[in-house]
XYZ file of C-alpha atoms in Angstrom:
390
model
C 83.387 17.973 -119.229
C 80.191 19.547 -120.498
C 80.001 23.135 -121.699
C 77.917 25.025 -119.146
C 78.220 28.634 -120.148
C 76.304 30.710 -122.670
C 78.329 32.261 -125.474
C 77.390 35.820 -124.529
C 79.745 35.899 -121.515
C 83.082 34.322 -120.491
C 82.946 30.547 -120.735
C 84.506 27.919 -118.529
C 83.990 24.206 -118.140
C 82.986 22.991 -114.681
C 83.715 19.350 -113.879
C 80.750 17.001 -114.327
C 80.584 14.400 -111.547
C 78.521 11.242 -112.004
C 76.759 10.169 -108.826
C 75.756 6.908 -110.538
C 79.399 5.778 -110.496
C 79.499 6.197 -106.714
C 76.126 4.547 -106.164
C 77.199 1.519 -108.183
C 79.961 0.895 -105.598
C 81.706 -0.744 -103.891
C 83.595 2.109 -102.277
C 86.998 0.468 -102.755
C 86.422 0.159 -106.503
C 89.046 2.115 -108.463
C 86.473 3.904 -110.637
C 84.459 4.906 -107.558
C 87.481 6.286 -105.744
C 88.607 8.161 -108.854
C 85.184 9.799 -109.226
C 85.199 10.757 -105.533
C 88.658 12.289 -105.951
C 87.369 14.290 -108.933
C 84.443 15.541 -106.831
C 86.638 16.736 -103.969
C 89.164 18.329 -106.340
C 86.350 20.183 -108.120
C 85.003 21.590 -104.860
C 88.487 22.649 -103.735
C 89.436 24.167 -107.094
C 86.149 25.816 -108.061
C 83.715 25.684 -105.135
C 81.213 24.393 -107.714
C 80.540 21.449 -110.012
C 77.815 19.831 -112.087
C 76.310 16.620 -110.733
C 74.576 13.974 -112.826
C 72.033 11.722 -111.108
C 69.962 9.290 -113.183
C 67.281 9.140 -110.469
C 66.363 12.836 -110.740
C 63.414 13.451 -113.066
C 63.334 16.621 -115.156
C 59.542 16.224 -115.286
C 59.447 16.592 -111.488
C 61.405 19.835 -111.812
C 58.957 21.154 -114.412
C 55.994 20.310 -112.152
C 57.765 22.072 -109.278
C 58.401 25.202 -111.393
C 54.729 25.281 -112.475
C 53.539 25.104 -108.863
C 55.868 27.868 -107.690
C 54.896 30.119 -110.603
C 51.257 29.676 -109.591
C 52.055 30.330 -105.933
C 54.029 33.516 -106.536
C 51.468 34.650 -109.101
C 49.034 35.223 -106.209
C 48.315 38.717 -104.804
C 50.773 39.939 -102.160
C 48.106 39.824 -99.438
C 47.687 36.091 -100.029
C 51.433 35.522 -99.841
C 51.794 37.593 -96.692
C 49.725 35.064 -94.725
C 52.639 32.645 -95.130
C 55.299 34.953 -93.629
C 56.988 33.972 -90.369
C 59.364 36.886 -89.538
C 59.400 35.836 -85.865
C 61.236 32.680 -87.018
C 63.794 34.578 -89.085
C 61.817 33.662 -92.218
C 63.246 30.127 -91.920
C 59.933 28.589 -92.979
C 57.255 30.001 -95.251
C 57.569 32.971 -97.556
C 59.973 35.924 -97.612
C 58.523 38.748 -99.680
C 60.459 40.978 -102.050
C 62.661 43.775 -100.701
C 63.300 41.987 -97.384
C 66.635 40.136 -97.677
C 69.790 42.238 -98.083
C 73.040 41.080 -99.730
C 75.619 40.677 -96.961
C 78.518 41.637 -99.213
C 77.339 45.226 -99.527
C 78.636 45.986 -96.011
C 81.052 43.106 -95.369
C 84.630 44.385 -95.565
C 86.338 41.093 -96.575
C 83.741 40.614 -99.295
C 84.169 44.167 -100.561
C 87.918 43.551 -100.817
C 87.227 40.449 -102.924
C 85.206 42.614 -105.314
C 87.993 45.223 -105.410
C 90.538 42.594 -106.483
C 88.441 41.643 -109.499
C 89.048 43.341 -112.837
C 86.361 46.018 -113.371
C 84.752 44.065 -116.203
C 84.525 40.917 -114.026
C 82.888 42.512 -110.987
C 79.309 41.859 -109.909
C 76.670 44.496 -110.482
C 77.013 47.265 -107.899
C 75.321 46.468 -104.559
C 76.908 49.328 -102.593
C 73.531 50.930 -101.909
C 72.680 47.834 -99.829
C 69.152 47.823 -101.180
C 67.146 44.694 -100.322
C 66.837 42.120 -103.093
C 63.599 42.292 -105.118
C 63.271 38.507 -105.045
C 60.798 36.504 -102.956
C 61.614 33.133 -101.424
C 59.854 30.142 -99.901
C 61.486 27.799 -97.390
C 60.088 24.252 -97.140
C 61.873 22.212 -94.499
C 63.135 18.780 -95.568
C 65.002 17.791 -92.403
C 64.726 14.688 -90.229
C 63.479 15.530 -86.708
C 66.254 15.254 -84.145
C 65.805 12.760 -81.277
C 66.899 15.462 -78.812
C 65.783 18.957 -77.847
C 67.559 21.422 -80.136
C 68.982 24.670 -78.808
C 67.711 26.338 -81.985
C 63.961 25.696 -82.315
C 63.379 28.656 -84.658
C 65.786 27.073 -87.150
C 63.835 23.804 -87.008
C 60.236 25.049 -87.082
C 57.188 23.351 -88.585
C 56.466 23.916 -92.267
C 53.933 26.427 -93.560
C 51.396 25.175 -96.113
C 49.782 27.842 -98.332
C 46.063 28.424 -97.774
C 44.729 28.781 -101.336
C 42.835 25.501 -101.992
C 44.042 24.977 -105.566
C 47.658 25.387 -104.413
C 47.322 23.658 -101.033
C 46.058 20.479 -102.725
C 49.206 20.177 -104.864
C 51.725 21.692 -102.474
C 53.107 19.001 -100.175
C 53.244 16.167 -102.761
C 55.104 18.305 -105.311
C 57.465 19.899 -102.782
C 58.281 16.559 -101.149
C 58.857 14.756 -104.458
C 61.291 17.330 -105.822
C 62.850 18.063 -102.436
C 63.636 14.390 -101.785
C 65.308 14.070 -105.193
C 67.516 17.095 -104.551
C 68.282 16.045 -100.972
C 69.299 12.538 -102.015
C 71.524 13.827 -104.800
C 73.360 16.410 -102.700
C 73.802 14.019 -99.763
C 75.356 11.531 -102.182
C 77.794 14.198 -103.307
C 78.636 14.993 -99.672
C 79.660 11.344 -99.241
C 81.725 11.455 -102.422
C 83.502 14.600 -101.255
C 84.351 13.016 -97.913
C 85.804 9.918 -99.562
C 87.765 12.076 -101.996
C 89.245 14.015 -99.067
C 90.397 10.830 -97.358
C 87.630 10.796 -94.737
C 85.014 8.147 -93.941
C 82.102 8.436 -96.372
C 79.620 9.335 -93.631
C 81.692 12.210 -92.155
C 79.610 15.031 -93.623
C 76.273 13.215 -93.836
C 76.447 12.226 -90.154
C 77.139 15.892 -89.313
C 74.083 16.861 -91.353
C 71.728 14.016 -90.424
C 69.380 16.336 -88.483
C 70.176 19.461 -90.444
C 67.345 21.930 -91.226
C 67.607 21.226 -94.954
C 65.480 23.540 -97.059
C 63.857 23.344 -100.445
C 64.306 27.046 -101.113
C 62.928 28.379 -104.409
C 63.313 32.078 -105.092
C 60.904 34.028 -107.263
C 61.516 37.208 -109.265
C 58.626 38.967 -110.982
C 59.972 39.734 -114.457
C 56.985 41.952 -115.236
C 58.108 44.306 -112.447
C 61.835 43.596 -112.362
C 62.654 42.575 -115.929
C 64.828 45.512 -116.984
C 68.403 44.810 -118.084
C 70.928 44.717 -115.226
C 68.328 44.560 -112.466
C 69.907 42.778 -109.485
C 67.577 40.003 -108.365
C 69.990 38.556 -105.770
C 73.075 40.597 -104.963
C 76.633 39.187 -104.811
C 76.839 36.728 -101.900
C 77.761 33.278 -100.632
C 75.339 30.759 -99.135
C 75.490 30.131 -95.387
C 74.741 26.371 -95.520
C 76.961 23.373 -96.399
C 76.052 22.608 -100.016
C 73.527 24.249 -102.354
C 72.081 22.315 -105.285
C 70.124 23.803 -108.193
C 67.908 22.273 -110.819
C 67.320 24.023 -114.133
C 65.540 27.380 -114.117
C 63.455 28.535 -117.074
C 65.354 31.828 -117.158
C 69.124 32.482 -117.192
C 70.674 35.064 -114.893
C 72.851 33.160 -112.397
C 76.522 34.174 -112.397
C 79.207 32.443 -110.344
C 82.818 33.249 -109.535
C 84.680 29.940 -109.430
C 87.541 30.051 -106.954
C 90.609 31.928 -108.185
C 89.349 32.391 -111.744
C 88.595 36.063 -111.221
C 85.862 35.766 -113.839
C 82.124 36.383 -113.838
C 80.622 33.263 -115.386
C 77.072 32.914 -116.680
C 75.858 29.448 -115.726
C 73.788 27.267 -117.968
C 72.919 23.845 -116.570
C 73.006 21.237 -119.353
C 69.683 19.799 -120.517
C 68.907 16.189 -119.590
C 70.705 13.501 -121.612
C 68.970 12.610 -124.874
C 68.374 9.161 -123.398
C 66.214 10.762 -120.692
C 68.607 9.304 -118.152
C 68.206 11.644 -115.167
C 69.217 15.283 -114.790
C 72.219 17.559 -114.402
C 72.324 19.730 -111.277
C 74.591 22.615 -110.278
C 76.189 22.314 -106.828
C 77.959 25.112 -104.925
C 79.838 25.029 -101.627
C 78.520 27.125 -98.746
C 79.987 28.709 -95.621
C 79.514 25.641 -93.410
C 81.650 23.595 -95.808
C 84.308 26.326 -95.780
C 84.287 26.442 -91.966
C 84.461 22.655 -91.495
C 87.392 22.346 -93.919
C 89.270 25.358 -92.537
C 89.053 27.068 -95.921
C 90.217 24.103 -98.017
C 86.856 24.432 -99.762
C 85.724 28.023 -100.228
C 82.088 29.092 -100.330
C 81.223 30.156 -103.864
C 80.233 33.730 -104.667
C 77.298 34.286 -106.997
C 74.595 36.733 -108.051
C 71.329 36.596 -110.009
C 70.681 39.447 -112.434
C 68.575 40.263 -115.473
C 70.888 39.668 -118.440
C 70.285 39.765 -122.181
C 69.684 36.019 -122.001
C 67.046 36.535 -119.275
C 65.228 39.059 -121.466
C 65.345 36.724 -124.467
C 63.924 33.842 -122.399
C 61.178 36.085 -121.007
C 60.151 37.163 -124.514
C 59.961 33.521 -125.613
C 57.903 32.624 -122.537
C 55.441 35.470 -123.241
C 55.040 34.149 -126.773
C 54.785 30.449 -125.974
C 52.884 30.547 -122.645
C 51.044 33.894 -122.527
C 48.700 32.777 -119.743
C 51.507 31.773 -117.369
C 52.935 34.091 -114.665
C 56.199 35.663 -115.856
C 58.140 34.727 -112.725
C 61.727 33.477 -112.610
C 61.832 30.524 -110.199
C 65.127 29.129 -108.968
C 65.006 25.392 -108.318
C 67.213 25.504 -105.220
C 67.883 23.259 -102.201
C 70.036 24.198 -99.177
C 71.693 21.203 -97.430
C 72.679 22.093 -93.846
C 74.704 20.603 -91.048
C 72.694 19.873 -87.886
C 71.986 23.019 -85.853
C 73.479 21.554 -82.644
C 76.603 20.176 -84.362
C 79.920 21.573 -83.086
C 81.335 23.401 -86.087
C 85.132 23.524 -86.106
C 87.748 22.840 -88.806
C 88.769 19.204 -89.254
C 92.511 19.372 -88.411
C 93.865 17.431 -91.397
C 91.761 19.473 -93.826
C 92.734 22.753 -92.178
C 96.402 21.784 -92.559
C 95.841 21.094 -96.258
C 94.099 24.464 -96.540
C 97.136 26.262 -95.102
C 99.452 24.430 -97.500
C 97.221 25.267 -100.457
C 97.014 28.919 -99.473
C 100.806 29.150 -99.183
C 101.284 27.432 -102.543
C 98.835 29.746 -104.291
C 100.383 32.821 -102.720
C 103.818 31.656 -103.827
C 102.752 31.752 -107.477
C 101.019 35.119 -107.252
C 97.488 33.857 -106.613
C 96.824 35.571 -103.295
C 93.316 34.878 -101.979
C 93.154 37.949 -99.740
C 92.190 37.917 -96.084
C 93.210 34.918 -94.001
C 89.932 33.951 -92.337
C 89.578 32.532 -88.854
C 87.124 29.689 -88.211
C 86.410 29.707 -84.460
C 84.535 26.772 -82.897
C 80.776 27.327 -82.567
C 77.468 25.565 -82.902
C 76.101 25.451 -86.453
C 72.969 27.201 -85.195
C 75.091 30.095 -83.919
C 76.755 30.396 -87.319
C 73.357 30.444 -89.057
C 71.928 33.050 -86.677
C 74.939 35.289 -87.227
C 74.580 35.058 -91.005
C 70.827 35.754 -90.856
C 71.465 38.976 -88.941
C 73.869 40.132 -91.651
C 71.208 39.729 -94.352
C 68.408 41.379 -92.338
C 66.330 38.230 -91.770
C 66.901 38.087 -88.016
C 66.927 40.998 -85.567
């Protein structure tokens, strides 16, 4: 396993899963099944893993980061033309100080924070102030062959107006988005196989999902002070989230049951230039579908000492570039009209796991219910909690 964590904060190895092993097939090959088992165990144990995919180009990520720095380096009035609040900000831009961290007012989440040792807790979000980050959602979903009950969650993309950005926008977004989408869908198949399900179980459920290339942007000129919260403690509402490398540290995760605040550092590409490493985290839809066997991973983004060091180096080495922290993030969703309910055999395993952990003093707190609902209903509920939907 590769070392992912900077030395300034608690370190922990996350499992590294090789998608190339799965792609080489066949699915009944012993090495393939072993790698799939490792993937599912990692998601159950940690809610996170590192994925290697030789098809993913680090150069494409760099081009993507350049474009988004240029986009968010524009004046606010130019960005505001790309807002779509009437669609719950599910396409286009979300400006700073709009989205609120759900955990600030969510009782089960607050109890999770209380159970952490004081030195392992996230930075305080009790004021429920909106996050100072911006975001852009670029839809990467396949149109459904039926009329969805949730058109606002499946709206047409917004293309920025500025000519020098518009010219580059769709090709760059599509190139990087397709790489991320292919990688995370491959992992979804691996996880299904590792859990004893048909490989297509999760990917069929997400075939028409409103998948989103979803970079966030934090202006480090304005919000670069130590311990500034860029994205408050939260989980993601989708099925799986995948991240490429950012140019600035600051992401912390809490791997399931570790009780530790971990600074994440995605490994650089192999010296051979053979693909990229990507961080993957489980979201709420995965938790719901597995009845809690897989738990959505908690995380935050803050300005740390490492962020400040990286910003100083960027000022020195690229003084003409916007000093904006871009997250290279993709949200993989289940289809909006899919009936979301725990898979019985996975829910039974979740109950057994919970009982076993409790029996050795590793209580996970509240026993959550996962009532049947449409995925679109689950998404709408989550958006209301974070102030993106009225």
